[in-house]
Coordinates of C-alpha atoms and ligand atoms in Angstrom, one line a residue:
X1 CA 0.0 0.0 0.0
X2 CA 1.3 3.7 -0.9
X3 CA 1.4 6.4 1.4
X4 CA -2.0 8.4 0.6
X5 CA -1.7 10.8 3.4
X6 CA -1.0 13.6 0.6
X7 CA -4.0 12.6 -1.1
X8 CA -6.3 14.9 -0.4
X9 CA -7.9 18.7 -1.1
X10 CA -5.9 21.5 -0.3
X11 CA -7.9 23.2 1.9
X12 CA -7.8 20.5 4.5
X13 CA -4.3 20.9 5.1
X14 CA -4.9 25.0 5.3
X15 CA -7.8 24.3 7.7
X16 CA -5.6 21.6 9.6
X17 CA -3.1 24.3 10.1
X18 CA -5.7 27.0 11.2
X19 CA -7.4 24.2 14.2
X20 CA -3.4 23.0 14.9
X21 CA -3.2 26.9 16.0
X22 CA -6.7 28.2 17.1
X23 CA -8.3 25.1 18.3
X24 CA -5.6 23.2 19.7
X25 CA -7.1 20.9 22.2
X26 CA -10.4 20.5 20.6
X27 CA -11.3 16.7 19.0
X28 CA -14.2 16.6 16.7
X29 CA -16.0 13.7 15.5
X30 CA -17.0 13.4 11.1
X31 CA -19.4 11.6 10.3
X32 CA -19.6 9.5 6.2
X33 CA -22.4 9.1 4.9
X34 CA -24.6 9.5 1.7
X35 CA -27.8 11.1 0.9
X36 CA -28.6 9.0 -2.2
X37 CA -28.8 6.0 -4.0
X38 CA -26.9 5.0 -6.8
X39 CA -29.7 3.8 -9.5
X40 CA -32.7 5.1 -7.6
X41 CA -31.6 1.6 -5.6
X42 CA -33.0 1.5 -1.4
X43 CA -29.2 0.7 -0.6
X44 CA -25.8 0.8 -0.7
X45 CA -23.3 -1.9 0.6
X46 CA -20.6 -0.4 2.7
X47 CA -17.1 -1.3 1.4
X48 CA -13.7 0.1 1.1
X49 CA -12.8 -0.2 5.5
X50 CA -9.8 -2.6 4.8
X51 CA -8.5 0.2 2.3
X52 CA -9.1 3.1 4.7
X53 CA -7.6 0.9 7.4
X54 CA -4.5 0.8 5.9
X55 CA -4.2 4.2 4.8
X56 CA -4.8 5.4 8.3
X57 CA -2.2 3.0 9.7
X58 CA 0.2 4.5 7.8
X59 CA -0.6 8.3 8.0
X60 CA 2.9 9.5 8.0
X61 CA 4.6 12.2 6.3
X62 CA 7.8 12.0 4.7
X63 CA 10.9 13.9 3.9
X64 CA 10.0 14.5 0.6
X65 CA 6.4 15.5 1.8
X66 CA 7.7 18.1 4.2
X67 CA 10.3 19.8 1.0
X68 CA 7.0 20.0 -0.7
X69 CA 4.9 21.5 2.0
X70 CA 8.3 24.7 2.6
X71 CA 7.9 25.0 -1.4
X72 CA 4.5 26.0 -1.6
X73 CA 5.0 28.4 1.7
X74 CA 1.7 28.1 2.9
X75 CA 2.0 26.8 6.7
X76 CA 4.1 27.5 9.3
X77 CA 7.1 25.8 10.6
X78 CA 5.4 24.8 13.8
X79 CA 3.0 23.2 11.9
X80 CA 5.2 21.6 9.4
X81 CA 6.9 20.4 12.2
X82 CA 3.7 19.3 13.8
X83 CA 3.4 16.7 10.2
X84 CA 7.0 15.9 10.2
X85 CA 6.5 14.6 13.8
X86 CA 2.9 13.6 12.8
X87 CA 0.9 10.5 14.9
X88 CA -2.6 9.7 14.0
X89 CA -4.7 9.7 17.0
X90 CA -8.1 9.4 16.0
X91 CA -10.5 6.4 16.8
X92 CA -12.6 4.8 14.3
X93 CA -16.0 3.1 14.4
X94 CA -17.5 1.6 11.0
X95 CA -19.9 -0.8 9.7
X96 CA -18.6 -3.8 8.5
X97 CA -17.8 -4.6 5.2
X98 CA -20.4 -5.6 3.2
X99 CA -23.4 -4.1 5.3
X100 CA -26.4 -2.8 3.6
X101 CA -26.5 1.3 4.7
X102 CA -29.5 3.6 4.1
X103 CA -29.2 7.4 3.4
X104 CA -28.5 9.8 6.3
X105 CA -26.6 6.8 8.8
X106 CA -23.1 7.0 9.5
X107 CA -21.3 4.1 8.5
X108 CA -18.1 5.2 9.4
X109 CA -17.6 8.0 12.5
X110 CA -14.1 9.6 13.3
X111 CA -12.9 11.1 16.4
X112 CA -9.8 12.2 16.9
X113 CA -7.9 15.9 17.4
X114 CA -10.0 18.7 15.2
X115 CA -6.9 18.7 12.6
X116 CA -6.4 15.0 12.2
X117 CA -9.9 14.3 12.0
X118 CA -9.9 17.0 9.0
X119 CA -6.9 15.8 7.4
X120 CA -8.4 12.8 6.9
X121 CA -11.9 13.5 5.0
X122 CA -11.0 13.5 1.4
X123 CA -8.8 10.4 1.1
X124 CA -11.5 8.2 3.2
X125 CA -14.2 9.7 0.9
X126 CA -12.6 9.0 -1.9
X127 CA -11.8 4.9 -0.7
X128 CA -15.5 4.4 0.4
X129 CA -17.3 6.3 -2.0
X130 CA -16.0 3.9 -4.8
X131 CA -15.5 0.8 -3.4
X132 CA -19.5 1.3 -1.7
X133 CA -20.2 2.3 -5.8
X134 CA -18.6 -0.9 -7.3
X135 CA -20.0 -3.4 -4.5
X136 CA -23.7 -2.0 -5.0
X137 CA -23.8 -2.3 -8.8
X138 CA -22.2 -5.7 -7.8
X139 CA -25.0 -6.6 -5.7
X140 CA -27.5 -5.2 -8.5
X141 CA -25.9 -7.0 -11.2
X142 CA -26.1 -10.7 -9.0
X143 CA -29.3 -9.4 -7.9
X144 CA -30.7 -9.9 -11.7
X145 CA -28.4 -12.9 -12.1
X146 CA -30.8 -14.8 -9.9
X147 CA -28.3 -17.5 -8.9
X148 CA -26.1 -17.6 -12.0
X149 CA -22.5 -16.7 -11.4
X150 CA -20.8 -13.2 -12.6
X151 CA -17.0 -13.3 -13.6
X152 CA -15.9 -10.0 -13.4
X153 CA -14.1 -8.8 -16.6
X154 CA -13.9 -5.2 -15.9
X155 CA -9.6 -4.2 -16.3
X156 CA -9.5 -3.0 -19.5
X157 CA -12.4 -0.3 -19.1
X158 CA -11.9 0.8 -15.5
X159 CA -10.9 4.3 -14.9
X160 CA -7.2 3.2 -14.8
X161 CA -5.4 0.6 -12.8
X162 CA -6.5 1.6 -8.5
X163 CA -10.1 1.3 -10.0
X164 CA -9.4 -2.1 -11.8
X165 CA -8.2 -3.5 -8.3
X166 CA -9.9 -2.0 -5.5
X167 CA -13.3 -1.9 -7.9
X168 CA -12.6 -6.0 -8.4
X169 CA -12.3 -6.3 -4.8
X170 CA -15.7 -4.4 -3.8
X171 CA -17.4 -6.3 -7.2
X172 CA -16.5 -9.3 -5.7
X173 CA -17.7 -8.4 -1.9
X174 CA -20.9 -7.3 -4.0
X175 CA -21.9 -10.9 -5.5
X176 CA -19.0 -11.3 -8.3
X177 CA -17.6 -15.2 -7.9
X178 CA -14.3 -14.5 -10.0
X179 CA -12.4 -12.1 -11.9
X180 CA -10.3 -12.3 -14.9
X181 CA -8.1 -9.7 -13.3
X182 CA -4.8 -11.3 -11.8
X183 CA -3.6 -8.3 -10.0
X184 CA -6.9 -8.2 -7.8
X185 CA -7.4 -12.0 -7.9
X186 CA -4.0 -12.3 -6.2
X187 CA -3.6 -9.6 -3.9
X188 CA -7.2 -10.3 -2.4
X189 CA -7.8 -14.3 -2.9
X190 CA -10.4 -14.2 -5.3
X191 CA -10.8 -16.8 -8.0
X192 CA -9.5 -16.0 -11.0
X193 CA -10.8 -17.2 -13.8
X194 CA -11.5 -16.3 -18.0
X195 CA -11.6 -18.2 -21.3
X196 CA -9.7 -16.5 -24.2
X197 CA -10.3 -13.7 -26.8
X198 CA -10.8 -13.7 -30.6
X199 CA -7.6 -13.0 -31.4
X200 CA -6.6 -16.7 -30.4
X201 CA -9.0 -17.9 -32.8
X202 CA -8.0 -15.2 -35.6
X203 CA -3.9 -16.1 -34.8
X204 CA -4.7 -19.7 -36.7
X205 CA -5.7 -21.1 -39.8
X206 CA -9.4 -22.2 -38.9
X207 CA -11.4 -21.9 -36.1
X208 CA -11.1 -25.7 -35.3
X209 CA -7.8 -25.7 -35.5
X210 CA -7.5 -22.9 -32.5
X211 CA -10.4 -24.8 -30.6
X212 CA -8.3 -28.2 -31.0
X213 CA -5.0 -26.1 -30.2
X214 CA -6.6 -24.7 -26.9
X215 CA -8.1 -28.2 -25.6
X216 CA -4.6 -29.9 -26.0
X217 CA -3.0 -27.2 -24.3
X218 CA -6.1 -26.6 -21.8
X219 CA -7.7 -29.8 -21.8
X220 CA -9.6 -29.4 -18.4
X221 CA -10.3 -26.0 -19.0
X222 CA -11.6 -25.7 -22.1
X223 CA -14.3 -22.6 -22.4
X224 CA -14.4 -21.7 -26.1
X225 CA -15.3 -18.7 -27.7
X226 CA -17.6 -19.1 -30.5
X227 CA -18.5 -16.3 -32.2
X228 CA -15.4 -14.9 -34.0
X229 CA -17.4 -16.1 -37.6
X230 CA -20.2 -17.7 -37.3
X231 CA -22.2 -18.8 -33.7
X232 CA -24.4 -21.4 -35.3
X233 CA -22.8 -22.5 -38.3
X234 CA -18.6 -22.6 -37.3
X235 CA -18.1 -22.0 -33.3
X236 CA -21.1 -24.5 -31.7
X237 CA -20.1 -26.8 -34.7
X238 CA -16.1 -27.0 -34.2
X239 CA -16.4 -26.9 -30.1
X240 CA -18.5 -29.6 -30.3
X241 CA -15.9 -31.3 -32.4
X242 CA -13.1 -30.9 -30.2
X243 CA -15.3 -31.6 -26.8
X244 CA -16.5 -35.2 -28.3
X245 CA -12.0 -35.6 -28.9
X246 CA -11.7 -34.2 -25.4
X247 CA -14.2 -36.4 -23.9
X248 CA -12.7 -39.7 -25.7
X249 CA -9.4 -38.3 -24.1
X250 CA -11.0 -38.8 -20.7
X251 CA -11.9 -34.9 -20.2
X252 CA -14.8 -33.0 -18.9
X253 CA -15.3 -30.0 -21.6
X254 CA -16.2 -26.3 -20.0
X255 CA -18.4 -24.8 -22.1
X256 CA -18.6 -22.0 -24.4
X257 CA -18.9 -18.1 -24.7
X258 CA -21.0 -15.8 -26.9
X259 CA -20.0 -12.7 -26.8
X260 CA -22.3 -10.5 -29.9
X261 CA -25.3 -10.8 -31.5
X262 CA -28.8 -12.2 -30.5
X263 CA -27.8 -13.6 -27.3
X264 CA -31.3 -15.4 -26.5
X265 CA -31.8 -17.0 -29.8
X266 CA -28.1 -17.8 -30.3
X267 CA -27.9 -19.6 -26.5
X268 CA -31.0 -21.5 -27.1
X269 CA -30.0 -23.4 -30.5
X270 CA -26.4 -23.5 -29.2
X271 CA -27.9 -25.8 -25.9
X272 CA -29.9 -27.7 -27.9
X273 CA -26.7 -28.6 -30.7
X274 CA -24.8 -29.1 -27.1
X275 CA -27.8 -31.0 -25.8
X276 CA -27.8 -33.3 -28.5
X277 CA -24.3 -34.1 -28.8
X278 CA -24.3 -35.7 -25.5
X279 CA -22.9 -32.3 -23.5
X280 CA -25.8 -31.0 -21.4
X281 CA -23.3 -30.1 -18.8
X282 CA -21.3 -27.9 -20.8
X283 CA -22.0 -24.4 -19.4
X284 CA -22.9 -20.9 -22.0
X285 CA -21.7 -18.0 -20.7
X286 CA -22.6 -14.6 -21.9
X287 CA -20.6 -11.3 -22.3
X288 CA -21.3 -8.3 -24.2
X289 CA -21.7 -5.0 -22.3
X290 CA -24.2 -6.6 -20.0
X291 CA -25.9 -4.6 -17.4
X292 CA -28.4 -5.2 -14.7
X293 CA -31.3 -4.3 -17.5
X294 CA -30.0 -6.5 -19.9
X295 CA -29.6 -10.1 -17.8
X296 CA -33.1 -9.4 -16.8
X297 CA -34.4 -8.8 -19.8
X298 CA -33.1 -12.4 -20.9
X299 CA -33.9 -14.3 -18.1
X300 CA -37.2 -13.3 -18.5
X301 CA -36.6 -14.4 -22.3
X302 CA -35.6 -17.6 -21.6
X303 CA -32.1 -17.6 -22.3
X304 CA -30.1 -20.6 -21.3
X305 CA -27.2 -18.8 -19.8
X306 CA -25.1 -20.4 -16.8
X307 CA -22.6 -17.4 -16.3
X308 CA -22.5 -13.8 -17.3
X309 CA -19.1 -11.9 -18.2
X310 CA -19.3 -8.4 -17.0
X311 CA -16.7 -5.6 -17.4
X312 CA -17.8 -2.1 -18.4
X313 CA -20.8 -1.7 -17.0
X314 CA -19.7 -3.2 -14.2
X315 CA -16.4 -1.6 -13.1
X316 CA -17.6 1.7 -14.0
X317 CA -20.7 1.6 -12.6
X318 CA -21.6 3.4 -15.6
X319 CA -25.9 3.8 -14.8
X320 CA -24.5 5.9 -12.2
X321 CA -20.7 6.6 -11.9
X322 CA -20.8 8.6 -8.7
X323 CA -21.4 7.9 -4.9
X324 CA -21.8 11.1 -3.2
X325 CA -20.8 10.0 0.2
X326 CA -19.7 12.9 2.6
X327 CA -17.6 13.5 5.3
X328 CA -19.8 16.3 8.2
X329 CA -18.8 17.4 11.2
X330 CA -21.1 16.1 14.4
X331 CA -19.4 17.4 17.5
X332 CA -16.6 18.9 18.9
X333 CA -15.0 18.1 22.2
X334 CA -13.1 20.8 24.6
X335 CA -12.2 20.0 28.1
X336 CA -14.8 16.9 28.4
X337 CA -17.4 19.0 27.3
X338 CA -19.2 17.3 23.8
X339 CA -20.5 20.0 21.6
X340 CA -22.8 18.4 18.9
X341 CA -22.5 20.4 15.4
X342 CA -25.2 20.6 12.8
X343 CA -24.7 22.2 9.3
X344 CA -28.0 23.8 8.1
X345 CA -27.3 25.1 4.7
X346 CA -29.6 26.3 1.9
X347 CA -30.8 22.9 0.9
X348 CA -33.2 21.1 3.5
X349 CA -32.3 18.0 1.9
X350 CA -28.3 18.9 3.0
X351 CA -29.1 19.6 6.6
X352 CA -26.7 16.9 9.1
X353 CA -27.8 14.9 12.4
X354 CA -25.6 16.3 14.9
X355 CA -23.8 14.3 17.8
X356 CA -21.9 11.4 18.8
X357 CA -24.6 8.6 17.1
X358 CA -24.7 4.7 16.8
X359 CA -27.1 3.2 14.2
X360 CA -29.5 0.5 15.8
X361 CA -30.8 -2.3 12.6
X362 CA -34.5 -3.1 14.0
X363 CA -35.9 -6.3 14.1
X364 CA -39.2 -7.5 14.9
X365 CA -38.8 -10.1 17.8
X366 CA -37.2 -13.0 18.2
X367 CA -37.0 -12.9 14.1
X368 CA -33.9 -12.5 11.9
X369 CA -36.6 -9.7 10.0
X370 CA -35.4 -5.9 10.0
X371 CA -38.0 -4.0 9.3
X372 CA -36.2 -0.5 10.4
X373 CA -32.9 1.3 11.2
X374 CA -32.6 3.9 14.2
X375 CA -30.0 6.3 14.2
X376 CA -29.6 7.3 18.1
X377 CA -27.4 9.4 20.6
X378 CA -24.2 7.6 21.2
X379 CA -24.9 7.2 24.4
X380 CA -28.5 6.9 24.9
X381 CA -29.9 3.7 25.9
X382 CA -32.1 2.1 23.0
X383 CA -34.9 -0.2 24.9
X384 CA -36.7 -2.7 22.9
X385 CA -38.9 -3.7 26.3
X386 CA -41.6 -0.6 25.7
X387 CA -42.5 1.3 23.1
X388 CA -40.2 3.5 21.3
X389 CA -41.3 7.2 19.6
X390 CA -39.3 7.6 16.5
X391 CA -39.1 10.5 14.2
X392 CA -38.4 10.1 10.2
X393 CA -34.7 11.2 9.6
X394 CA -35.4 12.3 6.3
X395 CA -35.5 15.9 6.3
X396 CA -37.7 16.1 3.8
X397 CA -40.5 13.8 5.3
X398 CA -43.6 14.5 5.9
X399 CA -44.8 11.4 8.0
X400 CA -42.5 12.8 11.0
X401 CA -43.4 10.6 13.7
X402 CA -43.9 7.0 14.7
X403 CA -44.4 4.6 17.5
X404 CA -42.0 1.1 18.2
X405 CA -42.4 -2.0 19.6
X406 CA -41.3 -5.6 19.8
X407 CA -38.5 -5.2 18.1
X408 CA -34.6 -6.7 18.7
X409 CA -32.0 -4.0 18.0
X410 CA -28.5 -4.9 16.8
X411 CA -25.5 -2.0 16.9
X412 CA -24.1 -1.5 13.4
X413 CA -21.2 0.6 14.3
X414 CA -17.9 -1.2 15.8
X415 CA -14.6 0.0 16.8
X416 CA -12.3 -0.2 14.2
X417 CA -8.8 -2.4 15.6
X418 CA -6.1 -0.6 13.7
X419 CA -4.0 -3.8 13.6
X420 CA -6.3 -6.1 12.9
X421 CA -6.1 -9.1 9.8
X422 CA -7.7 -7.8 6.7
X423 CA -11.2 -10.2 6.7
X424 CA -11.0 -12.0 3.3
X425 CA -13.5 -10.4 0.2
X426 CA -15.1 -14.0 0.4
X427 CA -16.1 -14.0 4.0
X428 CA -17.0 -9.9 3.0
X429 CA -19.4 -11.3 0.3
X430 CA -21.1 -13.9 2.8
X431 CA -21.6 -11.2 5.7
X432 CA -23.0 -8.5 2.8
X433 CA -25.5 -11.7 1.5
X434 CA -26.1 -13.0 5.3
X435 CA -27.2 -9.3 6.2
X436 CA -29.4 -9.2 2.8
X437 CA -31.6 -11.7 3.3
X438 CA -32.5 -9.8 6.8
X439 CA -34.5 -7.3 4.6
X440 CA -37.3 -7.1 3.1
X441 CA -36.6 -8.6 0.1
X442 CA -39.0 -5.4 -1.8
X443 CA -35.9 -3.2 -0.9
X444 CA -33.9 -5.2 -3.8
X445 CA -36.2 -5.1 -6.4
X446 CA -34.2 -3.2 -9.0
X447 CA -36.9 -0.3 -10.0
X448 CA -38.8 1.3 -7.7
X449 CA -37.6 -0.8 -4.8
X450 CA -39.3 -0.5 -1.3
X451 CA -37.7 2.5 1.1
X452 CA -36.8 1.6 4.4
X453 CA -37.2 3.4 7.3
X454 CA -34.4 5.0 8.6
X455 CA -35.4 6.5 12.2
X456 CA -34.3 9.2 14.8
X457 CA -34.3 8.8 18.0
X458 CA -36.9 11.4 19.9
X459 CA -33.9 12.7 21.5
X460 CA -31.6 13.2 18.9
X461 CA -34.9 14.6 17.3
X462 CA -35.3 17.2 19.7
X463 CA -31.2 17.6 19.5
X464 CA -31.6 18.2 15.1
X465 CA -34.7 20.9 15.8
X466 CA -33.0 22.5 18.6
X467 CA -29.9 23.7 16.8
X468 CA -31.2 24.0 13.6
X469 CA -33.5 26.7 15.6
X470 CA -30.8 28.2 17.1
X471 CA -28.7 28.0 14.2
X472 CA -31.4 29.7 12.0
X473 CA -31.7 32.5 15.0
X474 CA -27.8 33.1 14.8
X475 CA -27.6 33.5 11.3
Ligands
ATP1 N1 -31.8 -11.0 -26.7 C1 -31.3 -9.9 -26.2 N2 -32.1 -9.2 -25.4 C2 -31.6 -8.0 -24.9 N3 -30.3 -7.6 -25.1 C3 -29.5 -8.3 -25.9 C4 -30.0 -9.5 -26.5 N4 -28.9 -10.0 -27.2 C5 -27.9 -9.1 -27.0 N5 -28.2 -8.1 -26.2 C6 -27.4 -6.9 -25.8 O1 -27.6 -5.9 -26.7 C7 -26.4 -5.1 -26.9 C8 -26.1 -5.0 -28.3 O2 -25.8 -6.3 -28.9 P1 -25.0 -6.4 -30.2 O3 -24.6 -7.9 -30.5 O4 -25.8 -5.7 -31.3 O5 -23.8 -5.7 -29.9 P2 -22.7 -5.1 -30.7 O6 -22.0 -4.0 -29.9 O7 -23.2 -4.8 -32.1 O8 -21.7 -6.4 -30.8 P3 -20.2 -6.4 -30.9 O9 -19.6 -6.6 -29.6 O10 -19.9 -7.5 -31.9 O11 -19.8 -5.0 -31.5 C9 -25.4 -5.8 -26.0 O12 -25.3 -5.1 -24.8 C10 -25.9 -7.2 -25.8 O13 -25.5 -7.7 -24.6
PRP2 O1 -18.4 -5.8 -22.7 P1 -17.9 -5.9 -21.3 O2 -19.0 -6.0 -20.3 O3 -16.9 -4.8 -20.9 O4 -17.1 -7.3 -21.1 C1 -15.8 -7.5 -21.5 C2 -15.6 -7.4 -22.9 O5 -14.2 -7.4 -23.1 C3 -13.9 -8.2 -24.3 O6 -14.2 -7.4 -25.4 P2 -13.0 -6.9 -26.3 O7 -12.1 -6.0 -25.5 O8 -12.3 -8.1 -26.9 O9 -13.8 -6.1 -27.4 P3 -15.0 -6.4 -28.3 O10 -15.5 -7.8 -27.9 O11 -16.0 -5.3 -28.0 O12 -14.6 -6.4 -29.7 C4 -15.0 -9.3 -24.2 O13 -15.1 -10.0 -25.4 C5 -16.2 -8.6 -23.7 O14 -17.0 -8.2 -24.7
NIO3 O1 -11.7 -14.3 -20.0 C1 -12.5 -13.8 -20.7 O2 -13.3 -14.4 -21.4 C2 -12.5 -12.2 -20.8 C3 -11.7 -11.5 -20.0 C4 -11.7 -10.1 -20.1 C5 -12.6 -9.5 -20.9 N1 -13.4 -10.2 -21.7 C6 -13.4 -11.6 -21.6

């Protein structure tokens, strides 16, 4: 891992050097989250903490950084002394990897001295925002799979090599079962897996001849591309050919993959020619700028695909490139005393939940059913013996207020160990499905899914409308 700590805006250095001066004891706590849903989607899974882990662990700057910070003359020796002696002292709390987050709950809080906290806003943002991008088109893209595997072939069109790796590694934590990307499949344990381009089939003579070339060389791996001429009349032809040679030799043929044209009609005579030729195990996998429209659509047509390719559409998230995750200030801290912080701001949609907070997933009793996230006051005790008033924490609600009861309430925000072992992506991937199947399954649909409730407590309520009130009176 490189050192990031230079990774960020400007202005949070020029701020950090303002609070290292005029607020010098004072910790704050910042708050991620994100207003918005990728895709008009009800979610988005949480992804990226392994990353920010690391860069956090090594938040160091070097001698190098410090020539560059005396060249551009903006900050002070003390404080460029302060970074050349610099040791992250912040705490962190997250959701794990792989948790399903509504708008307006933090899924990652950090506390820590004003200027440190600061320092680190953009780089985190900039980690979770597209990793949490990546592993929700993920999920949407498995999501319209409906049990069918997804290999993700995405390196060639993501925004450049970070977004190749760290976007396989939150595909894969989003539903993706391989990768054709050896960088990402190594440096994170993920199956790596692919089948071979046209230019293998081009480079000989005939198409059977590069089928029969690839078997002997490949013979128990044998996926063959079949649409470099002709689907129906030359590639389901020739790799049936070679897989009744390969099966005489003792071996189990792969399958095939179309990757233009009609992909409905072309699967369906292709597993019949298959069927008939004594391979109904041979699996068809699809590629072709897929996207979660796209499988849909030919499920519902009847296509008989076992696995779908997916790059582009994929590794881009190109329905909706952007996850506008944001870093707010909640509370300060000065001698013991906790301040909470709200920012009001033109837009009602914009304005924050102040505070220390914890996020509370809801279930009704004695079930494994959510039905409800509660965003409460750190420290506030969260009863599910009586009933509970709850407000609506979108600020744009109408339906403000609500009653609770019977209901199980599970913490979603843990400390973050600094040291710990990163957790592997396929563990990640199990956790994000476990946590899945607790909702209601509505809030998955892929159009016009089902919102979910995301509560405040009456407290923290009160707290929101009290210094919005006094913040509107100040102004
Ligand atoms: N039956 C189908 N129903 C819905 N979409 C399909 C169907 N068959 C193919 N598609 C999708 O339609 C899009 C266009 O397919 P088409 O084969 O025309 O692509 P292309 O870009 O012309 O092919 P090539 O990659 O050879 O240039 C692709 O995204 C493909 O996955
Ligand atoms: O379409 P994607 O979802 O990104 O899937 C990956 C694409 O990459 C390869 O295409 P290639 O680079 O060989 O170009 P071509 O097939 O478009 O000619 C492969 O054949 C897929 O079509
Ligand atoms: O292995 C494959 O089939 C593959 C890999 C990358 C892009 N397209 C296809």
């Amino acid at each position: 891992m490189r050192n990031l700590s230079l990774l960020t805006d400007l202005y949070e250095f020029s701020m950090a050097n303002g609070f290292h001066h005029d607020l010098p004891t004072t910790n704050a706590t910042f708050d991620v989250f994100y207003r918005r849903v990728p895709d008009a989607g009800s979610f988005v899974i949480a992804a990226g903490l392994q990353q920010v882990i690391e860069t956090v662990r090594d938040f160091h700057f070097d001698d190098s950084d410090l020539a560059y910070f005396r060249q551009l003359g903006l900050w002070d020796a003390d404080f460029l002394d302060y970074l050349a002696n610099f040791k992250l002292d912040c705490t962190l709390q997250a959701v794990a990897e792989g948790t399903p987050v509504f708008p307006r709950e933090p899924l990652l809080t950090v506390t820590g001295p004003i200027e440190q906290a600061q320092l680190l806003e953009t780089v985190i943002l900039n980690i979770l925002n597209h990793q949490s991008l990546i592993a929700t088109k993920s999920r949407r893209l498995t999501f319209a799979a409906a049990g069918r595997p997804i290999m993700e072939f995405g390196a060639r069109r993501a925004q450049g090599p970070d977004s190749a790796i760290y976007g396989t590694r939150a595909a894969v934590i989003g539903g993706a079962k391989s990768t054709s990307n050896v960088l990402a499949a190594k440096l994170f344990d993920i199956p790596a897996a692919g089948t071979m381009a046209h230019s293998w089939i081009e480079a000989f003579p005939d198409e059977l001849t590069a089928f029969r070339q690839w078997a002997a060389r490949y013979p128990d791996n044998s996926a063959l591309l079949v649409d470099t001429y002709d689907v129906l009349n030359s590639g389901v032809p020739n790799a049936i050919t070679v897989f009744k040679e390969l099966k005489r030799a003792g071996h189990q043929p792969v399958g095939i993959r179309i990757d233009s044209g009609d992909v409905t009609i072309l699967a369906q005579q292709a597993r019949k020619m298959l069927n008939n030729a004594g391979f109904p195990e041979a699996k068809i996998t699809i590629s072709n700028a897929l996207d979660e429209t796209i499988i849909t659509s030919l499920i519902q047509q009847g296509a008989p695909i076992d696995n779908f390719g997916i790059g582009e559409k994929l590794i881009t998230s190109a329905s909706t490139p952007v996850l506008s995750g944001v870093y707010k200030l909640a509370a300060t801290e000065l001698n013991g005393h906790v301040e909470p912080k709200i920012k009001v701001s033109a837009s009602r949609e914009k304005l924050t939940i102040p505070g220390r907070k914890q996020v509370y997933r809801l279930y009704r009793k004695g079930t494994k059913t959510a039905f409800a996230d509660l965003i409460a006051l750190e420290d506030e005790p969260v009863t599910t013996t009586d009933t509970l008033a709850v407000f609506n924490s979108d600020p744009l609600s109408v339906d403000h207020a609500h009653t609770l009861s019977d209901f199980d309430a599970r913490a979603l925000l843990e400390p973050v160990t600094i040291d710990t072992t990163a957790i592997s992506v396929k563990t990640l991937r199990a956790t994000s499905q476990r946590q899945l199947s607790e909702l209601p399954r509505a809030t998955q649909r892929l159009v016009n899914p089902d919102i979910y409730p995301v509560y405040m407590t009456a407290a923290l309520s009160r707290l929101q409308a009290e210094l919005l009130q006094r913040a509107t009176v100040k102004a």
